Coordinates of C-alpha atoms and ligand atoms in Angstrom, one line a residue:
M1 CA -16.7 -51.7 -83.5
P2 CA -14.7 -48.7 -82.2
R3 CA -11.2 -47.6 -83.4
H4 CA -8.9 -46.7 -80.5
I5 CA -5.7 -44.5 -79.8
D6 CA -3.6 -44.6 -77.2
V7 CA -2.2 -41.7 -75.4
E8 CA 1.2 -41.9 -76.4
T9 CA 0.1 -42.3 -79.9
L10 CA -2.3 -39.2 -79.6
R11 CA 0.6 -37.1 -77.8
N12 CA 3.1 -37.8 -80.7
W13 CA 0.6 -36.3 -83.2
L14 CA -0.2 -33.3 -80.9
E15 CA 4.4 -32.8 -80.5
E16 CA 4.5 -33.9 -84.5
K17 CA 2.1 -31.3 -85.2
R18 CA 0.0 -34.0 -87.3
P19 CA -3.4 -32.3 -88.3
V20 CA -6.2 -34.2 -86.2
T21 CA -9.1 -33.3 -84.6
V22 CA -10.2 -33.5 -80.9
I23 CA -13.3 -33.5 -80.0
D24 CA -13.8 -33.2 -76.1
V25 CA -17.7 -35.0 -75.8
R26 CA -17.2 -34.1 -72.0
S27 CA -19.7 -32.5 -69.3
D28 CA -19.4 -28.9 -69.3
E29 CA -18.2 -29.2 -65.4
D30 CA -15.6 -32.1 -66.4
R31 CA -14.5 -30.0 -69.0
E32 CA -14.4 -26.8 -66.9
Q33 CA -11.7 -28.6 -64.7
W34 CA -9.1 -29.6 -67.6
S35 CA -8.8 -30.4 -70.8
I36 CA -6.9 -31.1 -73.7
P37 CA -4.7 -28.8 -76.1
G38 CA -6.9 -27.2 -79.0
S39 CA -9.7 -29.8 -78.3
I40 CA -13.3 -28.7 -79.7
H41 CA -15.8 -29.0 -76.9
L42 CA -19.3 -30.7 -77.8
N43 CA -21.1 -31.3 -74.7
A44 CA -22.9 -35.4 -75.4
Y45 CA -22.3 -36.9 -72.3
E46 CA -25.3 -37.1 -71.0
A47 CA -27.5 -37.6 -74.8
L48 CA -24.4 -40.3 -75.2
K49 CA -25.1 -41.9 -72.1
A50 CA -28.8 -42.2 -72.7
G51 CA -28.1 -43.6 -76.2
E52 CA -29.7 -41.2 -78.9
R53 CA -27.4 -41.7 -81.3
S54 CA -28.1 -38.6 -83.6
V55 CA -26.4 -35.9 -80.8
L56 CA -23.4 -35.0 -82.7
N57 CA -25.1 -35.5 -86.4
D58 CA -25.1 -31.8 -87.0
A59 CA -21.3 -31.3 -85.8
E60 CA -19.3 -29.3 -88.8
L61 CA -16.1 -31.7 -88.9
P62 CA -13.2 -32.0 -90.8
E63 CA -13.0 -34.8 -93.7
N64 CA -9.9 -34.8 -94.2
Q65 CA -8.2 -35.6 -91.0
P66 CA -8.4 -38.5 -88.3
I67 CA -10.7 -37.3 -85.0
V68 CA -10.8 -38.1 -82.0
T69 CA -13.3 -38.7 -79.9
V70 CA -12.6 -38.2 -75.9
C71 CA -14.3 -38.5 -72.7
N72 CA -13.4 -38.5 -69.1
L73 CA -12.6 -43.0 -69.1
G74 CA -13.2 -43.8 -72.7
K75 CA -16.3 -45.2 -72.6
M76 CA -18.7 -42.7 -74.0
S77 CA -16.3 -41.8 -76.2
E78 CA -16.7 -44.7 -77.9
R79 CA -20.0 -44.4 -78.4
G80 CA -19.5 -41.3 -80.3
A81 CA -16.6 -42.5 -82.5
D82 CA -18.8 -44.9 -83.0
E83 CA -21.7 -42.5 -84.4
L84 CA -19.5 -40.0 -85.9
S85 CA -17.7 -43.5 -88.3
R86 CA -21.4 -43.8 -89.6
R87 CA -21.0 -40.6 -91.1
G88 CA -17.9 -41.8 -93.2
L89 CA -15.6 -39.8 -90.8
D90 CA -11.9 -41.2 -89.9
V91 CA -12.7 -41.7 -86.1
L92 CA -11.2 -43.2 -83.0
S93 CA -11.6 -43.5 -78.9
L94 CA -8.4 -42.1 -76.9
A95 CA -8.1 -45.3 -75.1
G96 CA -8.7 -44.5 -71.3
G97 CA -10.4 -41.1 -71.9
M98 CA -9.1 -38.2 -70.2
K99 CA -7.9 -40.4 -66.3
A100 CA -4.8 -41.9 -69.0
W101 CA -4.5 -38.6 -70.1
S102 CA -2.9 -37.2 -66.9
L103 CA 0.6 -38.7 -67.9
S104 CA 1.0 -36.7 -71.1
W105 CA 3.6 -35.2 -71.5
N106 CA 5.0 -32.4 -73.4
T107 CA 8.3 -29.5 -73.9
A108 CA 9.8 -26.0 -74.3
D109 CA 13.1 -25.0 -74.0
V110 CA 14.7 -21.5 -72.1
K111 CA 17.9 -21.2 -73.5
L112 CA 20.2 -19.4 -70.3
S113 CA 23.8 -18.3 -71.2
S114 CA 25.2 -21.4 -69.5
A115 CA 22.6 -24.2 -69.9
I116 CA 19.7 -25.5 -71.3
V117 CA 16.8 -26.4 -68.9
T118 CA 13.9 -28.7 -70.4
Q119 CA 10.8 -27.6 -69.1
I120 CA 9.1 -30.8 -69.0
R121 CA 4.8 -29.9 -68.6
R122 CA 2.3 -32.9 -67.5
A123 CA 0.2 -31.5 -70.1
G124 CA -3.0 -34.5 -68.4
K125 CA -2.1 -32.3 -65.4
G126 CA -0.3 -28.9 -65.1
C127 CA 3.0 -30.1 -63.2
L128 CA 6.1 -28.4 -64.5
S129 CA 9.2 -30.5 -63.9
Y130 CA 12.7 -29.6 -64.8
L131 CA 15.8 -30.4 -66.5
I132 CA 18.8 -28.8 -66.4
S133 CA 22.1 -29.4 -68.8
S134 CA 25.0 -28.5 -70.0
D135 CA 28.3 -30.0 -71.0
G136 CA 27.0 -34.1 -71.1
E137 CA 25.3 -33.0 -67.6
A138 CA 22.0 -32.8 -66.3
I139 CA 19.7 -32.4 -63.2
V140 CA 16.1 -33.1 -62.9
I141 CA 14.1 -30.5 -60.8
D142 CA 10.2 -32.2 -59.4
A143 CA 10.2 -35.4 -61.0
C144 CA 6.3 -35.9 -61.8
L145 CA 6.3 -38.6 -64.7
P146 CA 7.7 -42.4 -65.3
P147 CA 11.4 -42.5 -65.0
D148 CA 11.5 -43.2 -68.4
V149 CA 10.5 -39.6 -70.2
Y150 CA 13.4 -38.1 -68.3
S151 CA 15.6 -40.9 -69.3
S152 CA 14.9 -40.8 -72.9
I153 CA 15.0 -36.3 -73.1
A154 CA 18.4 -37.4 -71.7
K155 CA 19.5 -39.6 -74.0
G156 CA 18.4 -36.8 -76.9
L157 CA 20.4 -34.1 -75.1
F158 CA 23.2 -36.9 -74.6
V159 CA 23.3 -35.8 -71.1
R160 CA 23.7 -38.3 -67.9
I161 CA 21.2 -37.3 -65.2
R162 CA 23.3 -36.7 -61.8
C163 CA 21.1 -35.0 -59.4
V164 CA 17.2 -35.3 -58.8
L165 CA 15.4 -33.4 -56.7
D166 CA 12.4 -31.6 -55.2
T167 CA 11.4 -28.5 -53.8
H168 CA 9.3 -29.9 -51.4
V169 CA 7.1 -32.8 -50.4
H170 CA 4.6 -32.4 -53.1
A171 CA 0.7 -33.1 -51.7
D172 CA -1.3 -32.7 -55.5
H173 CA 0.6 -35.5 -57.7
L174 CA 3.1 -38.4 -56.8
S175 CA 6.6 -37.6 -56.4
R176 CA 9.0 -39.8 -58.8
S177 CA 12.3 -38.6 -58.2
K178 CA 13.0 -40.6 -55.7
Q179 CA 12.4 -43.5 -58.7
L180 CA 14.2 -41.7 -60.8
A181 CA 17.6 -41.0 -58.9
E182 CA 17.3 -45.0 -58.2
A183 CA 16.6 -46.0 -62.6
V184 CA 19.4 -44.0 -63.8
G185 CA 21.9 -43.8 -60.8
A186 CA 21.9 -40.0 -59.4
E187 CA 21.9 -38.6 -56.2
L188 CA 18.9 -37.7 -54.0
F189 CA 18.5 -34.7 -52.9
L190 CA 14.9 -33.1 -51.3
P191 CA 14.7 -29.8 -48.0
A192 CA 16.3 -31.2 -45.5
Q193 CA 13.0 -32.5 -43.6
D194 CA 12.2 -35.4 -41.0
R195 CA 9.0 -36.4 -43.2
V196 CA 10.0 -39.1 -45.3
N197 CA 11.5 -41.9 -44.4
F198 CA 13.6 -43.0 -46.8
P199 CA 17.3 -42.2 -47.2
Y200 CA 18.3 -38.8 -49.0
R201 CA 20.8 -36.5 -49.0
P202 CA 19.4 -33.2 -47.0
I203 CA 20.0 -29.8 -48.7
R204 CA 20.6 -27.0 -46.4
P205 CA 20.1 -22.9 -46.9
G206 CA 22.6 -21.2 -49.1
D207 CA 23.8 -25.4 -50.1
V208 CA 25.2 -25.4 -53.9
I209 CA 24.2 -28.6 -55.7
E210 CA 26.7 -28.8 -58.4
A211 CA 26.6 -31.1 -61.6
G212 CA 29.3 -30.3 -63.8
P213 CA 29.3 -26.1 -64.9
I214 CA 25.6 -26.1 -63.8
Q215 CA 25.6 -24.9 -60.0
L216 CA 22.3 -25.2 -58.3
E217 CA 21.8 -22.4 -54.9
A218 CA 19.4 -23.4 -52.6
I219 CA 16.9 -20.4 -51.2
P220 CA 14.5 -21.4 -48.7
T221 CA 11.3 -20.4 -48.5
P222 CA 8.9 -21.8 -46.8
G223 CA 5.4 -21.2 -46.7
H224 CA 3.5 -23.4 -48.9
T225 CA 5.5 -26.4 -46.8
V226 CA 7.8 -25.3 -44.2
E227 CA 10.3 -26.8 -45.8
S228 CA 10.3 -25.6 -49.3
M229 CA 13.0 -24.7 -51.2
C230 CA 13.7 -22.7 -54.7
F231 CA 16.4 -23.3 -56.5
L232 CA 18.6 -20.6 -58.5
V233 CA 20.6 -21.4 -61.7
N234 CA 23.3 -19.7 -62.1
G235 CA 21.7 -16.6 -61.2
E236 CA 20.3 -16.6 -63.7
A237 CA 16.5 -18.9 -63.4
L238 CA 14.6 -19.4 -60.7
F239 CA 13.0 -22.2 -59.4
T240 CA 10.3 -21.4 -57.5
G241 CA 8.3 -24.5 -57.2
D242 CA 4.8 -24.1 -55.9
T243 CA 6.4 -21.1 -54.1
L244 CA 5.6 -18.5 -56.1
F245 CA 3.6 -18.9 -59.5
T246 CA 3.9 -16.0 -63.2
S247 CA 0.8 -14.7 -61.0
S248 CA 0.4 -15.9 -58.3
V249 CA 1.2 -17.7 -55.1
G250 CA 1.5 -20.7 -53.5
R251 CA -1.1 -22.0 -51.1
P252 CA -0.7 -22.8 -47.4
D253 CA -2.8 -24.4 -45.5
L254 CA -2.5 -27.9 -46.9
H255 CA -2.3 -29.8 -43.9
A256 CA -2.6 -27.0 -41.8
N257 CA -5.3 -26.2 -39.5
I258 CA -6.7 -22.1 -39.5
E259 CA -3.5 -20.7 -36.9
Q260 CA -1.0 -23.5 -38.6
A261 CA -2.6 -21.9 -42.3
R262 CA -2.4 -17.7 -41.2
S263 CA 1.5 -18.8 -39.5
R264 CA 3.1 -20.2 -43.1
A265 CA 1.0 -17.5 -44.6
S266 CA 3.4 -15.1 -43.1
L267 CA 6.4 -16.9 -43.6
L268 CA 5.2 -17.2 -47.0
Y269 CA 5.3 -13.6 -47.6
R270 CA 8.7 -13.3 -46.2
S271 CA 9.5 -15.8 -49.1
V272 CA 8.0 -14.3 -51.8
K273 CA 9.2 -10.9 -50.8
Q274 CA 12.9 -11.6 -50.6
L275 CA 12.6 -13.6 -54.1
L276 CA 10.7 -11.3 -56.0
A277 CA 14.5 -8.4 -54.5
L278 CA 16.6 -11.3 -56.6
G279 CA 16.3 -8.6 -59.7
P280 CA 13.8 -8.6 -62.2
N281 CA 16.0 -10.1 -65.6
V282 CA 15.6 -13.0 -63.7
V283 CA 13.2 -15.8 -65.1
V284 CA 10.8 -17.5 -62.6
L285 CA 10.2 -21.2 -63.7
P286 CA 7.2 -22.7 -61.7
G287 CA 6.4 -26.1 -60.7
H288 CA 3.1 -25.9 -61.9
T289 CA 0.7 -23.9 -64.4
S290 CA -3.4 -23.7 -63.5
S291 CA -4.2 -24.6 -67.7
P292 CA -3.3 -27.0 -69.8
P293 CA 0.7 -27.1 -71.4
A294 CA -0.2 -26.0 -74.9
F295 CA 1.9 -28.5 -77.4
D296 CA 3.7 -25.0 -78.8
G297 CA 7.4 -25.2 -77.3
V298 CA 6.4 -21.8 -75.5
P299 CA 8.0 -22.1 -71.9
I300 CA 5.7 -21.5 -69.4
S301 CA 7.6 -18.7 -67.7
E302 CA 8.1 -15.2 -66.4
R303 CA 11.2 -12.2 -65.7
L304 CA 10.6 -11.8 -61.4
G305 CA 10.3 -7.7 -62.2
V306 CA 6.8 -8.7 -64.6
V307 CA 5.7 -11.1 -62.0
S308 CA 6.5 -8.5 -59.0
E309 CA 4.6 -6.1 -61.4
R310 CA 1.4 -8.8 -61.1
L311 CA 1.8 -8.9 -57.4
K312 CA 2.5 -5.5 -56.0
D313 CA -0.7 -5.1 -54.7
W314 CA 0.0 -8.4 -52.9
V315 CA 2.7 -7.7 -50.6
E316 CA 2.2 -4.1 -50.1
S317 CA 2.1 -5.2 -45.8
E318 CA 2.5 -8.6 -44.1
S319 CA -1.3 -8.3 -43.1
T320 CA -2.7 -7.5 -46.5
F321 CA -0.4 -10.9 -48.0
V322 CA -2.4 -12.7 -45.4
E323 CA -5.9 -11.9 -45.5
R324 CA -5.8 -12.0 -48.8
I325 CA -4.3 -15.6 -49.5
L326 CA -7.0 -16.6 -46.9
S327 CA -9.6 -15.7 -47.7
R328 CA -9.1 -16.7 -51.3
I329 CA -8.0 -20.9 -50.1
P330 CA -9.2 -23.0 -53.2
P331 CA -10.8 -26.1 -52.3
T332 CA -8.2 -28.9 -51.0
P333 CA -6.9 -31.3 -54.1
P334 CA -8.8 -34.4 -53.7
N335 CA -6.4 -37.8 -52.4
S336 CA -3.8 -34.9 -51.2
E337 CA -3.6 -37.1 -47.6
R338 CA -3.0 -40.0 -49.5
I339 CA -0.6 -38.7 -51.8
V340 CA 1.3 -37.0 -48.9
E341 CA 1.4 -40.4 -47.3
L342 CA 3.3 -42.0 -50.1
N343 CA 5.6 -39.3 -50.9
E344 CA 6.8 -39.5 -47.4
S345 CA 7.0 -43.2 -47.8
G346 CA 9.2 -42.5 -51.4
E347 CA 6.1 -45.7 -52.3
L348 CA 4.8 -46.0 -55.2
P349 CA 0.9 -47.2 -55.1
T350 CA 0.0 -50.3 -55.9
E351 CA -3.7 -49.0 -58.0
D352 CA -2.9 -47.5 -61.3
P353 CA -1.7 -43.7 -59.7
T354 CA -3.7 -41.6 -62.2
E355 CA -6.2 -42.7 -60.0
L356 CA -5.0 -41.2 -57.1
E357 CA -4.2 -37.8 -59.0
A358 CA -6.9 -37.3 -60.3
G359 CA -8.3 -33.7 -61.3
A360 CA -6.6 -30.2 -62.0
N361 CA -3.9 -29.4 -60.1
R362 CA -4.7 -26.6 -57.1
C363 CA -1.9 -24.9 -55.6
A364 CA -1.7 -21.9 -56.2
V365 CA -4.2 -19.2 -54.6
G366 CA -4.2 -16.6 -56.8
Ligands
FE2_1 FE1 2.9 -28.7 -53.5

């Protein structure tokens, strides 16, 4: 019988930089969707499924460190682990495969003059959330992982989470902000809208959300969704949600027909122009990344001046922007209708949430 490793243990090993070789035995197509940072791809899926025992015989693997095999659900990786174990290697199969890996995470810090921003990266999916802390107080933005992840980070920093907020109603992952606010006794803030069916404190244009010395200024940025907002912390860093990424912009088409998508693309143009004018030194902290965040502690962020340079062809004119964006819309994320429905109701599904959230995020147009 193959031995197993769970997601949390593998996550800890990668975080601690413990030597481990991760072998991804999935198909090329599955690998392209998402992967574990630093893993080695050996496409053995079909062969393992067909019971070909020799498929991993020739793989050159280190003998002095554990090997972890991974597949989609943790079945073929068991077969792979079995085969490699016969060579005398120390092999473990990742229990639950990439579906379970969806909830893995790592962090990177951004030090501002007045606060520390912990970027919490859902390594299994690319969603980025943030814990801003200063002087014992903290604010969390776009919680996308179970509440205990944020409360344990807050505990480690000796801060108390006072406010939890979302930049918009998400369509690609289940928001955990309501659950987090309830778990830690914080106030839940959301951009003012009539979409969600649970109580929250509405954020209106220009509002400032405060926790100790942290001041978050709300900037309305309709486009990706109508209610989307960005938040400027102490004039230094900008939490851009799915409005602006480090080299792309948000998609305007989810839950919209083509005419609505066109008008949202126009709104997005104006929102992006407004953000780019905030000054070249402002640090952009986006809501997603399109490639798996490494366990390297390097924040996924960029100065606004650099982002502005990268997007200069995009923002030449409103018509260029709108046409460009509408011609490059990626496929709709799987299960987005159901995810929006749940985010509007504030409930988490009774089934395994990673089932619904499967697949890479597709929030950007670049
Ligand atoms: Fe979004």
